[in-house]
């Protein structure tokens, strides 16, 4: 009976020792047998990755070599009376790495030991090759998924994915040409390979810029760390496509960037796109002075309104926003301190001073000509590049005072405006338009979206100067458009149905409407002033056949604004002032109202004529069918011309000025 009890106790002790490896983390394993400890450690290493397995294979190899070397040293089985321990270690190592080494061995005991060592070597190295192969496959798969950390520095980061991203990349590629090894890192909730393929298809030439794509959630702190924002040059947050509330995603992304516990001490330069201006206040609270907001719908709406009243104006904004040509720079120039703005305007031959950024951060475009520039201010200048910004003495006889005409009093009248088509930007366009027109003006809106008539009836307006009426029609039907009597309106805007249709379908319907208007214009022999909103820049060339006066390409302008804001931290406030009806805006006015057209005049003379009226001249629109084609499709618009060049102008030519009202 006592022997049975002792046997049961022994079995229970063995069971207890075997159960130890399954104890929870933190429990002691000191009473486990050596074999169980090895098994327990090996099981843990299996989940530790390829390096842990390589370590275990190395340990097995080392034990095998030490065992064989010890046996050989003690038994003296080797040739010529055996080997020393060091020589035995070497010989055993050679047999683990080369199976052919055992061929010359003599003596069965010696052969048997070496055969065991060689077999263990084959086993270990076969397993090692398998582990390394699996590890490489895992790393390749990880790289394909775009989850590896970015090691670049001074790179531009683009977060989220939308149709605007290709134009943003194209602009940044131009800006990066003068930089060494520029990088653009893109992160979005999209497959890495798909992103790379789309970029390769839609961005023709990356020049010296390298694109790096990563898959992840830009609102997640861990995923954000993958793109290494701590070392970046600038960050662009685009409004993501396919999301119910894109603005909330943008705001959360900015919040993650600015409030990351591991963020850098230096300020970020963030350009973020928002659709709804109502969310701007929250975004500014979240991002502080590190974020520039591009209010996409607000930007497009204001440019559409201004372009509808001045055909060709969208080309001016495109020129100011893209990197291919002249750009807006803000720079501190000590030589301007104490100089009046009016004198400073005439102090540049190849650049155009257009405004001042004051020491307190305020921006004013076209300030009073007698205002003295104070220390700490920054000059806002249009130039080919920052190296060309330098003051030049006014040449003798540069200004022909006899050619300057006195201003005429122009009385504005009530306007009739027609909008064909409708989308979420329509209410903003109507609101902005109402602030520009004279009392008694009329806006007619024609469309067929769901709830169209009710929405038009409840439109908020910025003034009581304009009355709005709705016409529910099929805007792709020729007879319906003709029934609107388009020729009776001063200007027509054609908007795309971007809220209810895909981009290509919306642009196709816009093209049909434009073709009907062109056909009607040709049949009646009357010019119809038409400005159209396009969504995709690729459709603009097709739309050229409709002979519309101007095209405002929504995605393109937003992309240009984001790209420029990522390079110029003051750009957002500059355009806020430019597009605000309370300050100075861009106007295109008959050049014959400023100078005599009987002979060639320099732009110095034109600039002086504008200066005498309290305006800043920045360019002209001079389209000639006989001259070389316009490769950039600017419609004859030239911004920041050389002021000393004398040209002939026609009555239909326009001067581009910054002016109030």
XYZ file of C-alpha atoms in Angstrom:
661
model
C 0.000 0.000 0.000
C 2.845 2.352 0.853
C 4.597 1.546 -2.430
C 1.447 2.417 -4.381
C 1.166 5.718 -2.571
C 4.771 6.551 -3.336
C 4.249 5.678 -7.036
C 1.172 7.916 -7.287
C 3.092 10.758 -5.677
C 5.870 10.339 -8.208
C 3.382 10.394 -11.107
C 1.734 13.549 -9.715
C 5.146 15.202 -9.403
C 5.906 14.420 -13.035
C 2.513 15.758 -14.139
C 3.096 18.930 -12.175
C 6.446 19.508 -13.763
C 5.099 18.963 -17.281
C 2.239 21.393 -16.706
C 4.541 24.300 -15.928
C 5.061 25.479 -19.518
C 1.338 26.230 -19.737
C 1.431 28.587 -16.756
C 0.473 32.180 -17.304
C 3.011 34.891 -18.036
C 5.009 35.874 -14.975
C 4.886 32.481 -13.220
C 8.174 30.809 -12.276
C 9.501 27.896 -14.350
C 12.586 27.134 -12.272
C 11.337 23.645 -11.269
C 10.910 22.460 -14.903
C 13.249 19.782 -16.245
C 15.927 20.752 -18.805
C 14.061 19.058 -21.659
C 10.841 20.816 -20.784
C 12.643 24.145 -20.545
C 14.093 23.685 -24.037
C 10.696 22.704 -25.432
C 9.049 25.655 -23.701
C 11.667 28.080 -25.039
C 11.429 26.651 -28.565
C 7.641 26.969 -28.582
C 7.944 30.625 -27.572
C 10.551 31.312 -30.253
C 8.306 29.888 -32.964
C 6.138 32.995 -32.580
C 9.178 35.279 -32.422
C 9.870 35.408 -36.172
C 12.684 34.272 -38.461
C 15.527 35.646 -36.319
C 14.369 33.654 -33.274
C 14.286 30.447 -35.343
C 17.743 31.153 -36.741
C 18.973 31.494 -33.155
C 17.544 28.114 -32.195
C 19.079 26.446 -35.240
C 22.427 27.982 -34.349
C 22.106 26.665 -30.809
C 21.391 23.138 -32.081
C 24.423 23.348 -34.380
C 26.653 24.556 -31.541
C 25.522 21.749 -29.213
C 26.147 19.177 -31.953
C 29.655 20.500 -32.668
C 30.573 20.685 -28.963
C 29.301 17.154 -28.388
C 31.268 15.728 -31.326
C 34.430 17.659 -30.411
C 34.261 16.421 -26.823
C 33.801 12.780 -27.903
C 36.667 13.015 -30.418
C 38.981 14.601 -27.853
C 38.250 11.962 -25.201
C 38.226 8.872 -27.447
C 41.082 9.865 -29.796
C 39.130 8.393 -32.764
C 40.650 10.828 -35.220
C 43.580 10.042 -37.582
C 47.128 9.772 -36.197
C 46.039 9.242 -32.600
C 43.245 11.869 -32.504
C 42.981 15.663 -32.431
C 43.117 18.406 -29.858
C 39.830 19.926 -28.701
C 40.261 23.010 -30.933
C 41.042 20.856 -33.980
C 38.089 18.613 -33.156
C 35.809 21.666 -33.061
C 37.067 22.753 -36.500
C 36.709 19.317 -38.047
C 33.193 18.930 -36.644
C 32.224 22.356 -37.991
C 33.517 21.390 -41.456
C 31.417 18.235 -41.432
C 28.246 20.174 -40.575
C 28.775 22.461 -43.565
C 30.108 19.965 -46.139
C 28.581 16.507 -46.484
C 31.479 15.330 -48.692
C 34.020 15.646 -45.905
C 33.105 12.219 -44.412
C 34.173 10.345 -47.571
C 37.815 9.989 -46.430
C 37.107 8.986 -42.823
C 38.411 5.617 -41.529
C 37.117 3.534 -38.647
C 33.472 2.751 -38.054
C 33.171 4.559 -34.726
C 34.774 7.657 -36.236
C 32.593 7.385 -39.355
C 29.437 6.924 -37.303
C 30.075 10.023 -35.180
C 30.910 12.141 -38.230
C 27.860 10.795 -40.095
C 25.704 11.951 -37.165
C 27.351 15.384 -37.232
C 26.910 15.663 -41.019
C 23.257 14.571 -40.843
C 22.588 17.212 -38.182
C 24.317 19.780 -40.388
C 22.129 18.867 -43.367
C 19.026 19.076 -41.178
C 19.985 22.428 -39.656
C 21.016 24.092 -42.929
C 17.919 22.824 -44.745
C 15.792 24.323 -41.990
C 17.868 27.527 -42.108
C 17.283 27.936 -45.851
C 13.564 27.389 -45.310
C 13.456 29.950 -42.486
C 15.387 32.565 -44.499
C 13.179 31.989 -47.542
C 10.022 32.359 -45.448
C 11.424 35.505 -43.831
C 12.257 37.053 -47.209
C 8.797 36.185 -48.531
C 7.288 37.842 -45.471
C 9.341 41.019 -45.977
C 8.479 41.127 -49.686
C 4.788 40.727 -48.867
C 5.064 43.464 -46.237
C 6.711 45.759 -48.771
C 4.003 44.952 -51.330
C 1.347 45.899 -48.787
C 3.123 49.212 -48.159
C 3.555 48.847 -44.422
C 7.304 49.409 -44.095
C 8.553 52.617 -42.481
C 9.716 55.500 -44.676
C 13.313 56.520 -43.962
C 13.395 59.625 -46.192
C 13.730 63.188 -44.858
C 12.757 66.601 -46.286
C 9.980 64.885 -48.249
C 6.450 66.013 -49.094
C 3.652 63.873 -47.630
C 0.223 63.508 -49.256
C -2.459 61.945 -47.060
C -5.706 60.412 -48.409
C -6.612 59.698 -52.027
C -8.763 61.606 -54.515
C -8.858 62.570 -58.186
C -6.918 65.751 -57.324
C -3.819 63.827 -56.348
C -2.465 63.465 -59.894
C -2.472 67.221 -60.529
C -0.870 67.790 -57.115
C 1.923 65.363 -57.982
C 2.422 66.976 -61.402
C 2.812 70.417 -59.820
C 5.166 69.195 -57.099
C 7.299 67.472 -59.747
C 7.817 70.869 -61.428
C 8.609 72.528 -58.083
C 11.089 69.742 -57.239
C 13.198 70.066 -60.395
C 15.739 72.290 -58.649
C 16.004 70.024 -55.588
C 18.323 67.083 -54.993
C 16.655 63.655 -54.658
C 13.102 64.941 -53.982
C 10.567 62.478 -52.598
C 6.772 62.461 -52.406
C 5.294 60.000 -49.899
C 1.606 59.095 -50.249
C -0.504 57.296 -47.629
C -4.144 56.310 -48.107
C -6.629 53.542 -47.339
C -5.851 51.968 -50.702
C -3.699 49.148 -51.996
C -0.101 50.244 -52.558
C 0.189 48.568 -55.978
C -3.087 50.143 -57.159
C -1.844 53.599 -56.155
C 1.456 53.099 -57.969
C -0.291 51.837 -61.111
C -2.722 54.779 -61.235
C 0.088 57.301 -60.765
C 2.139 55.642 -63.522
C -0.874 55.834 -65.869
C -1.913 59.429 -65.150
C 1.337 61.287 -64.387
C 3.399 61.246 -67.550
C 6.826 62.387 -66.357
C 8.068 62.339 -62.762
C 11.422 63.877 -63.767
C 13.765 63.621 -60.769
C 11.013 63.031 -58.198
C 10.494 59.595 -56.630
C 7.030 58.510 -55.488
C 6.701 56.285 -52.400
C 3.266 54.803 -51.603
C 2.135 53.377 -48.281
C -1.187 51.813 -47.264
C -2.694 52.927 -43.979
C -5.183 55.069 -42.110
C -3.978 58.696 -41.919
C -6.045 59.230 -38.765
C -4.165 56.468 -36.906
C -1.038 57.523 -34.993
C 0.813 54.260 -35.670
C 0.075 54.390 -39.397
C 1.124 58.061 -39.534
C 4.505 57.137 -38.068
C 5.138 54.986 -41.161
C 5.472 58.080 -43.402
C 7.908 59.754 -40.962
C 6.188 63.156 -40.593
C 8.808 64.271 -38.038
C 11.357 64.683 -40.861
C 9.074 65.915 -43.656
C 9.206 69.187 -45.573
C 5.440 69.711 -45.848
C 2.150 67.810 -45.632
C -0.893 67.908 -47.922
C -4.181 66.477 -46.620
C -6.656 65.992 -49.469
C -10.367 65.384 -49.062
C -10.760 61.589 -49.404
C -13.074 60.159 -52.027
C -15.751 57.576 -51.269
C -16.279 58.810 -47.687
C -19.611 60.036 -46.300
C -18.059 62.855 -44.259
C -14.672 63.709 -45.814
C -14.185 66.883 -43.778
C -14.226 64.945 -40.502
C -11.510 62.649 -41.869
C -9.370 65.638 -42.822
C -9.822 67.264 -39.392
C -8.992 64.000 -37.586
C -5.859 63.638 -39.690
C -4.708 67.173 -38.819
C -5.485 66.449 -35.167
C -3.390 63.268 -35.273
C -0.461 65.162 -36.820
C -0.441 68.148 -34.482
C -1.179 66.245 -31.249
C 1.020 63.193 -31.724
C 2.995 62.688 -28.467
C 6.063 61.869 -30.601
C 5.710 64.868 -32.924
C 8.661 67.154 -33.626
C 9.104 70.480 -31.859
C 9.360 72.479 -35.095
C 6.145 73.651 -36.796
C 4.556 71.569 -39.508
C 3.582 73.149 -42.823
C 0.191 71.549 -43.501
C -2.143 72.325 -46.411
C -5.566 70.750 -45.839
C -8.589 70.589 -48.155
C -12.091 71.103 -46.760
C -15.344 71.033 -48.702
C -17.655 72.812 -46.275
C -16.602 76.244 -44.995
C -18.636 75.602 -41.832
C -15.933 73.182 -40.686
C -13.122 75.697 -41.117
C -13.329 77.089 -37.577
C -12.907 73.631 -36.004
C -10.035 72.822 -38.357
C -8.240 76.056 -37.428
C -8.650 75.297 -33.719
C -7.190 71.829 -34.280
C -4.334 72.871 -36.571
C -3.529 76.333 -35.213
C -0.950 78.261 -37.205
C 0.464 75.043 -38.663
C -2.399 74.489 -41.098
C -3.504 76.373 -44.215
C -7.050 75.542 -45.204
C -8.110 75.281 -48.827
C -11.898 75.555 -48.838
C -12.437 73.766 -52.125
C -16.092 74.557 -52.814
C -15.722 78.139 -51.608
C -12.634 78.669 -53.797
C -14.287 77.264 -56.935
C -17.544 79.138 -56.337
C -15.818 82.505 -56.063
C -13.672 81.934 -59.140
C -16.710 80.776 -61.154
C -18.603 83.951 -60.180
C -15.696 86.245 -61.024
C -14.958 84.417 -64.291
C -18.609 84.648 -65.363
C -18.340 88.439 -65.144
C -14.843 88.606 -66.699
C -14.094 85.907 -69.267
C -10.532 84.616 -69.106
C -10.060 85.272 -65.411
C -9.633 81.576 -64.561
C -6.447 81.582 -66.673
C -5.052 84.343 -64.452
C -5.702 82.300 -61.315
C -4.208 79.205 -62.940
C -1.066 81.175 -63.821
C -0.727 82.448 -60.261
C -1.226 78.981 -58.793
C 0.796 76.626 -60.982
C 4.570 76.170 -60.769
C 5.042 76.333 -64.546
C 5.494 80.082 -65.022
C 5.226 82.898 -62.515
C 4.414 82.291 -58.867
C 3.566 84.310 -55.776
C 6.426 84.815 -53.313
C 6.508 86.483 -49.912
C 9.872 87.918 -48.996
C 11.430 90.420 -46.619
C 13.170 93.209 -48.507
C 15.006 95.747 -46.371
C 15.272 98.211 -49.253
C 11.472 98.653 -49.238
C 11.306 99.898 -45.632
C 10.334 103.570 -45.645
C 9.241 103.461 -49.324
C 5.612 104.058 -50.288
C 3.748 101.196 -51.905
C 3.151 103.272 -55.052
C 6.868 103.930 -55.537
C 7.725 100.292 -54.814
C 5.277 99.081 -57.492
C 7.329 100.862 -60.150
C 10.631 99.577 -58.729
C 10.601 96.150 -60.393
C 11.041 95.496 -64.095
C 10.730 91.700 -64.148
C 8.583 91.212 -61.045
C 5.251 92.603 -59.851
C 4.669 93.819 -56.302
C 1.002 93.139 -55.500
C 0.575 93.453 -51.741
C 1.977 93.564 -48.221
C 1.939 91.119 -45.324
C 2.146 93.189 -42.149
C 4.147 92.233 -39.033
C 0.920 91.280 -37.198
C 0.075 88.687 -39.883
C -2.560 90.675 -41.779
C -2.463 90.573 -45.571
C -3.582 93.385 -47.844
C -3.481 93.208 -51.601
C -3.078 96.522 -53.437
C -2.856 98.757 -50.357
C -3.109 102.568 -50.740
C -0.388 103.945 -53.000
C 0.757 106.443 -50.361
C 1.130 103.819 -47.616
C 4.690 103.573 -46.281
C 6.117 100.054 -45.893
C 7.255 99.439 -42.291
C 9.991 97.198 -40.932
C 8.980 93.570 -40.406
C 6.569 93.579 -43.353
C 6.875 91.050 -46.141
C 6.457 91.976 -49.788
C 4.026 89.847 -51.824
C 5.518 89.593 -55.295
C 4.764 87.769 -58.557
C 8.007 86.537 -60.112
C 9.446 83.822 -62.348
C 11.504 82.582 -59.392
C 12.794 84.035 -56.137
C 16.233 84.689 -57.647
C 14.721 87.204 -60.105
C 13.228 89.393 -57.356
C 15.360 92.529 -57.284
C 14.647 96.241 -57.425
C 15.689 98.062 -60.591
C 15.933 101.819 -61.154
C 13.140 103.250 -63.293
C 14.672 103.772 -66.771
C 14.639 107.223 -68.311
C 11.601 107.832 -70.521
C 10.146 104.473 -69.429
C 6.763 106.095 -68.855
C 5.076 107.960 -71.715
C 2.905 110.385 -69.770
C 1.218 111.607 -72.966
C -0.193 108.133 -73.634
C -1.965 107.900 -70.272
C -5.714 108.511 -70.384
C -7.845 109.912 -67.621
C -10.315 107.487 -66.015
C -13.907 107.459 -67.232
C -16.928 107.131 -65.000
C -18.558 103.769 -65.683
C -22.076 103.265 -64.445
C -22.946 99.697 -63.716
C -26.394 98.399 -64.498
C -28.543 95.507 -63.309
C -27.491 92.121 -64.706
C -29.301 89.061 -65.975
C -27.500 85.803 -65.238
C -28.423 82.231 -66.186
C -27.111 79.096 -64.435
C -27.631 75.789 -66.276
C -26.994 72.698 -64.174
C -26.685 72.374 -60.399
C -24.455 70.932 -57.679
C -23.478 71.634 -54.066
C -21.516 74.721 -55.141
C -24.634 76.307 -56.676
C -25.904 77.965 -53.456
C -22.451 79.454 -52.793
C -22.256 80.779 -56.351
C -25.676 82.429 -56.004
C -24.688 83.903 -52.630
C -21.421 85.345 -53.967
C -23.034 86.670 -57.155
C -25.686 88.539 -55.178
C -22.946 90.568 -53.454
C -21.503 91.835 -56.758
C -24.566 92.777 -58.832
C -26.535 96.002 -58.836
C -30.128 96.275 -57.538
C -32.732 94.831 -59.888
C -30.518 91.992 -61.104
C -32.016 88.592 -61.946
C -30.627 85.078 -61.628
C -32.388 82.191 -63.386
C -31.355 78.657 -62.429
C -32.247 75.740 -64.715
C -31.778 72.142 -63.624
C -33.453 68.838 -62.839
C -31.851 67.472 -59.647
C -34.084 65.963 -56.900
C -35.790 68.690 -54.843
C -34.413 71.319 -57.220
C -37.305 73.826 -57.119
C -37.558 73.729 -53.314
C -33.804 74.264 -52.911
C -33.786 77.279 -55.231
C -36.756 78.814 -53.439
C -34.883 78.692 -50.114
C -31.474 79.915 -51.349
C -29.718 82.274 -48.913
C -28.389 85.403 -50.628
C -25.735 87.918 -49.650
C -27.865 90.939 -50.570
C -31.341 91.949 -51.741
C -29.988 93.193 -55.098
C -30.834 89.974 -56.940
C -33.988 87.967 -57.507
C -33.737 84.205 -58.114
C -36.121 82.073 -60.171
C -36.049 78.329 -60.938
C -36.761 76.490 -64.215
C -37.002 72.707 -63.926
C -35.888 71.364 -67.322
C -33.760 68.663 -68.913
C -30.543 70.609 -69.465
C -29.313 68.148 -72.076
C -32.362 68.797 -74.299
C -31.877 71.368 -77.063
C -35.465 72.648 -77.167
C -35.548 73.122 -73.385
C -32.364 75.181 -73.463
C -33.628 77.289 -76.355
C -36.858 77.954 -74.434
C -34.744 79.697 -71.750
C -33.868 82.391 -74.327
C -30.108 82.327 -73.468
C -29.286 85.324 -75.687
C -31.282 87.608 -73.383
C -28.819 87.057 -70.500
C -25.618 89.001 -69.878
C -23.736 85.862 -68.823
C -24.326 82.133 -68.547
C -22.742 79.626 -66.154
C -22.879 75.892 -66.872
C -22.363 73.718 -63.779
C -21.749 69.977 -63.711
C -24.010 67.494 -61.925
C -21.067 66.314 -59.811
C -23.231 65.414 -56.782
C -25.486 62.959 -58.607
C -23.147 61.655 -61.349
C -19.606 60.375 -61.701
C -17.073 62.954 -62.866
C -16.937 61.741 -66.470
C -20.719 61.482 -66.778
C -21.187 64.957 -65.284
C -18.638 66.446 -67.693
C -20.296 64.667 -70.610
C -23.631 66.258 -69.777
C -21.912 69.642 -69.443
C -20.387 69.167 -72.908
C -23.819 68.403 -74.379
C -25.238 71.600 -72.868
C -22.315 73.646 -74.234
C -22.757 72.167 -77.712
C -26.449 73.109 -77.704
C -25.522 76.681 -76.706
C -22.892 76.880 -79.451
C -25.350 75.617 -82.065
C -27.925 78.170 -80.935
C -25.343 80.969 -81.028
C -24.278 80.074 -84.580
C -27.868 79.844 -85.803
C -28.791 83.242 -84.354
C -25.474 84.839 -85.302
C -25.114 86.251 -81.773
C -22.329 85.758 -79.227
C -23.428 84.139 -75.974
C -21.093 84.713 -72.999
C -20.615 81.286 -71.382
C -18.398 80.178 -68.499
C -18.394 76.476 -67.711
C -17.292 74.420 -64.747
C -15.413 71.246 -65.675
C -14.453 68.539 -63.198
C -11.725 66.653 -65.040
C -8.925 68.616 -66.738
C -8.724 65.949 -69.465
C -12.169 66.982 -70.726
C -11.179 70.589 -71.285
C -9.640 69.885 -74.681
C -12.896 68.255 -75.789
C -14.805 71.272 -74.481
C -12.709 73.684 -76.563
C -14.848 72.828 -79.612
C -17.852 74.410 -77.867
C -16.076 77.819 -77.990
C -17.127 78.780 -74.471
C -15.512 81.977 -73.175
C -13.855 80.346 -70.172
C -13.535 77.044 -68.330
C -13.088 76.687 -64.573
C -11.658 73.229 -63.912
C -12.627 72.392 -60.326
C -10.188 69.609 -59.428
C -7.296 71.324 -61.188
C -7.607 74.618 -59.317
C -7.980 72.882 -55.951
C -4.903 70.771 -56.713
C -2.884 73.847 -57.682
C -3.915 75.629 -54.499
C -2.939 72.690 -52.291
C 0.418 72.253 -54.013
C 1.254 75.954 -53.740
C 0.111 76.163 -50.105
C 2.464 73.302 -49.232
C 5.363 75.453 -50.486
C 4.193 78.911 -49.354
C 2.828 79.196 -45.813
C 1.173 82.561 -46.546
C -0.695 81.598 -49.718
C -4.043 80.810 -48.107
C -4.361 84.249 -46.503
C -3.269 85.897 -49.775
C -6.067 84.237 -51.746
C -8.574 84.851 -48.969
C -7.960 88.562 -49.521
C -7.903 88.261 -53.325
C -11.252 86.479 -53.467
C -12.971 88.617 -50.832
C -15.310 91.210 -52.349
C -14.480 93.659 -49.528
C -10.834 94.103 -50.601
C -9.016 94.415 -53.902
C -9.742 91.794 -56.513
C -8.473 90.869 -59.958
C -10.198 92.667 -62.812
C -9.730 92.522 -66.580
C -10.519 95.934 -68.067
C -10.247 97.418 -71.570
C -6.683 98.553 -72.048
C -7.914 101.470 -74.156
C -9.407 103.001 -70.988
C -5.893 103.363 -69.576
C -3.558 104.253 -72.458
C -3.655 105.574 -76.005
C -3.654 102.686 -78.503
C -2.383 104.626 -81.529
C 1.155 103.300 -81.042
C 3.189 100.811 -79.015
C 3.408 101.437 -75.261
C 5.536 99.885 -72.542
C 4.040 98.090 -69.570
C 5.763 100.722 -67.420
C 3.317 103.232 -68.949
C 0.356 100.895 -68.380
C 1.456 100.276 -64.771
C 1.733 104.020 -64.146
C -1.740 104.605 -65.599
C -3.124 101.978 -63.216
C -1.107 103.389 -60.296
C -2.639 106.831 -60.785
C -6.057 105.194 -60.284
C -4.964 103.379 -57.106
C -4.656 100.066 -58.949
C -1.813 97.565 -59.395
C -1.286 96.285 -62.946
C -0.077 92.663 -63.072
C -0.498 91.662 -66.743
C -2.602 91.747 -69.869
C -4.754 89.617 -72.155
C -3.614 90.042 -75.747
C -4.815 87.230 -77.997
C -3.674 87.112 -81.610
C -4.758 84.327 -83.956
C -1.722 84.989 -86.208
C 0.825 84.495 -83.412
C 2.259 81.186 -82.213
C -0.123 78.821 -80.510
C -0.621 79.050 -76.776
C 0.928 75.807 -75.526
C -0.315 76.368 -71.980
C -3.849 77.230 -73.095
C -3.829 80.616 -71.353
C -6.074 82.393 -73.885
C -3.555 85.174 -74.472
C -3.168 85.920 -70.749
C 0.317 87.091 -69.716
C 1.027 87.688 -66.024
C 4.089 89.674 -64.935
C 5.330 90.830 -68.347
C 8.603 92.701 -68.752
C 7.709 96.337 -68.061
C 10.209 97.772 -70.538
C 8.822 95.912 -73.595
C 6.704 98.067 -75.901
C 3.730 96.379 -77.626
C 0.817 97.326 -79.845
C -2.642 96.749 -78.359
C -6.157 96.538 -79.807
C -9.412 97.822 -78.247
C -10.482 94.260 -77.368
C -7.300 93.651 -75.367
C -7.497 93.753 -71.583
C -5.291 94.946 -68.743
C -5.217 92.756 -65.610
C -5.287 94.854 -62.447
C -5.800 94.583 -58.717
C -8.474 97.105 -57.808
C -11.361 97.774 -55.446
C -14.803 97.570 -57.015
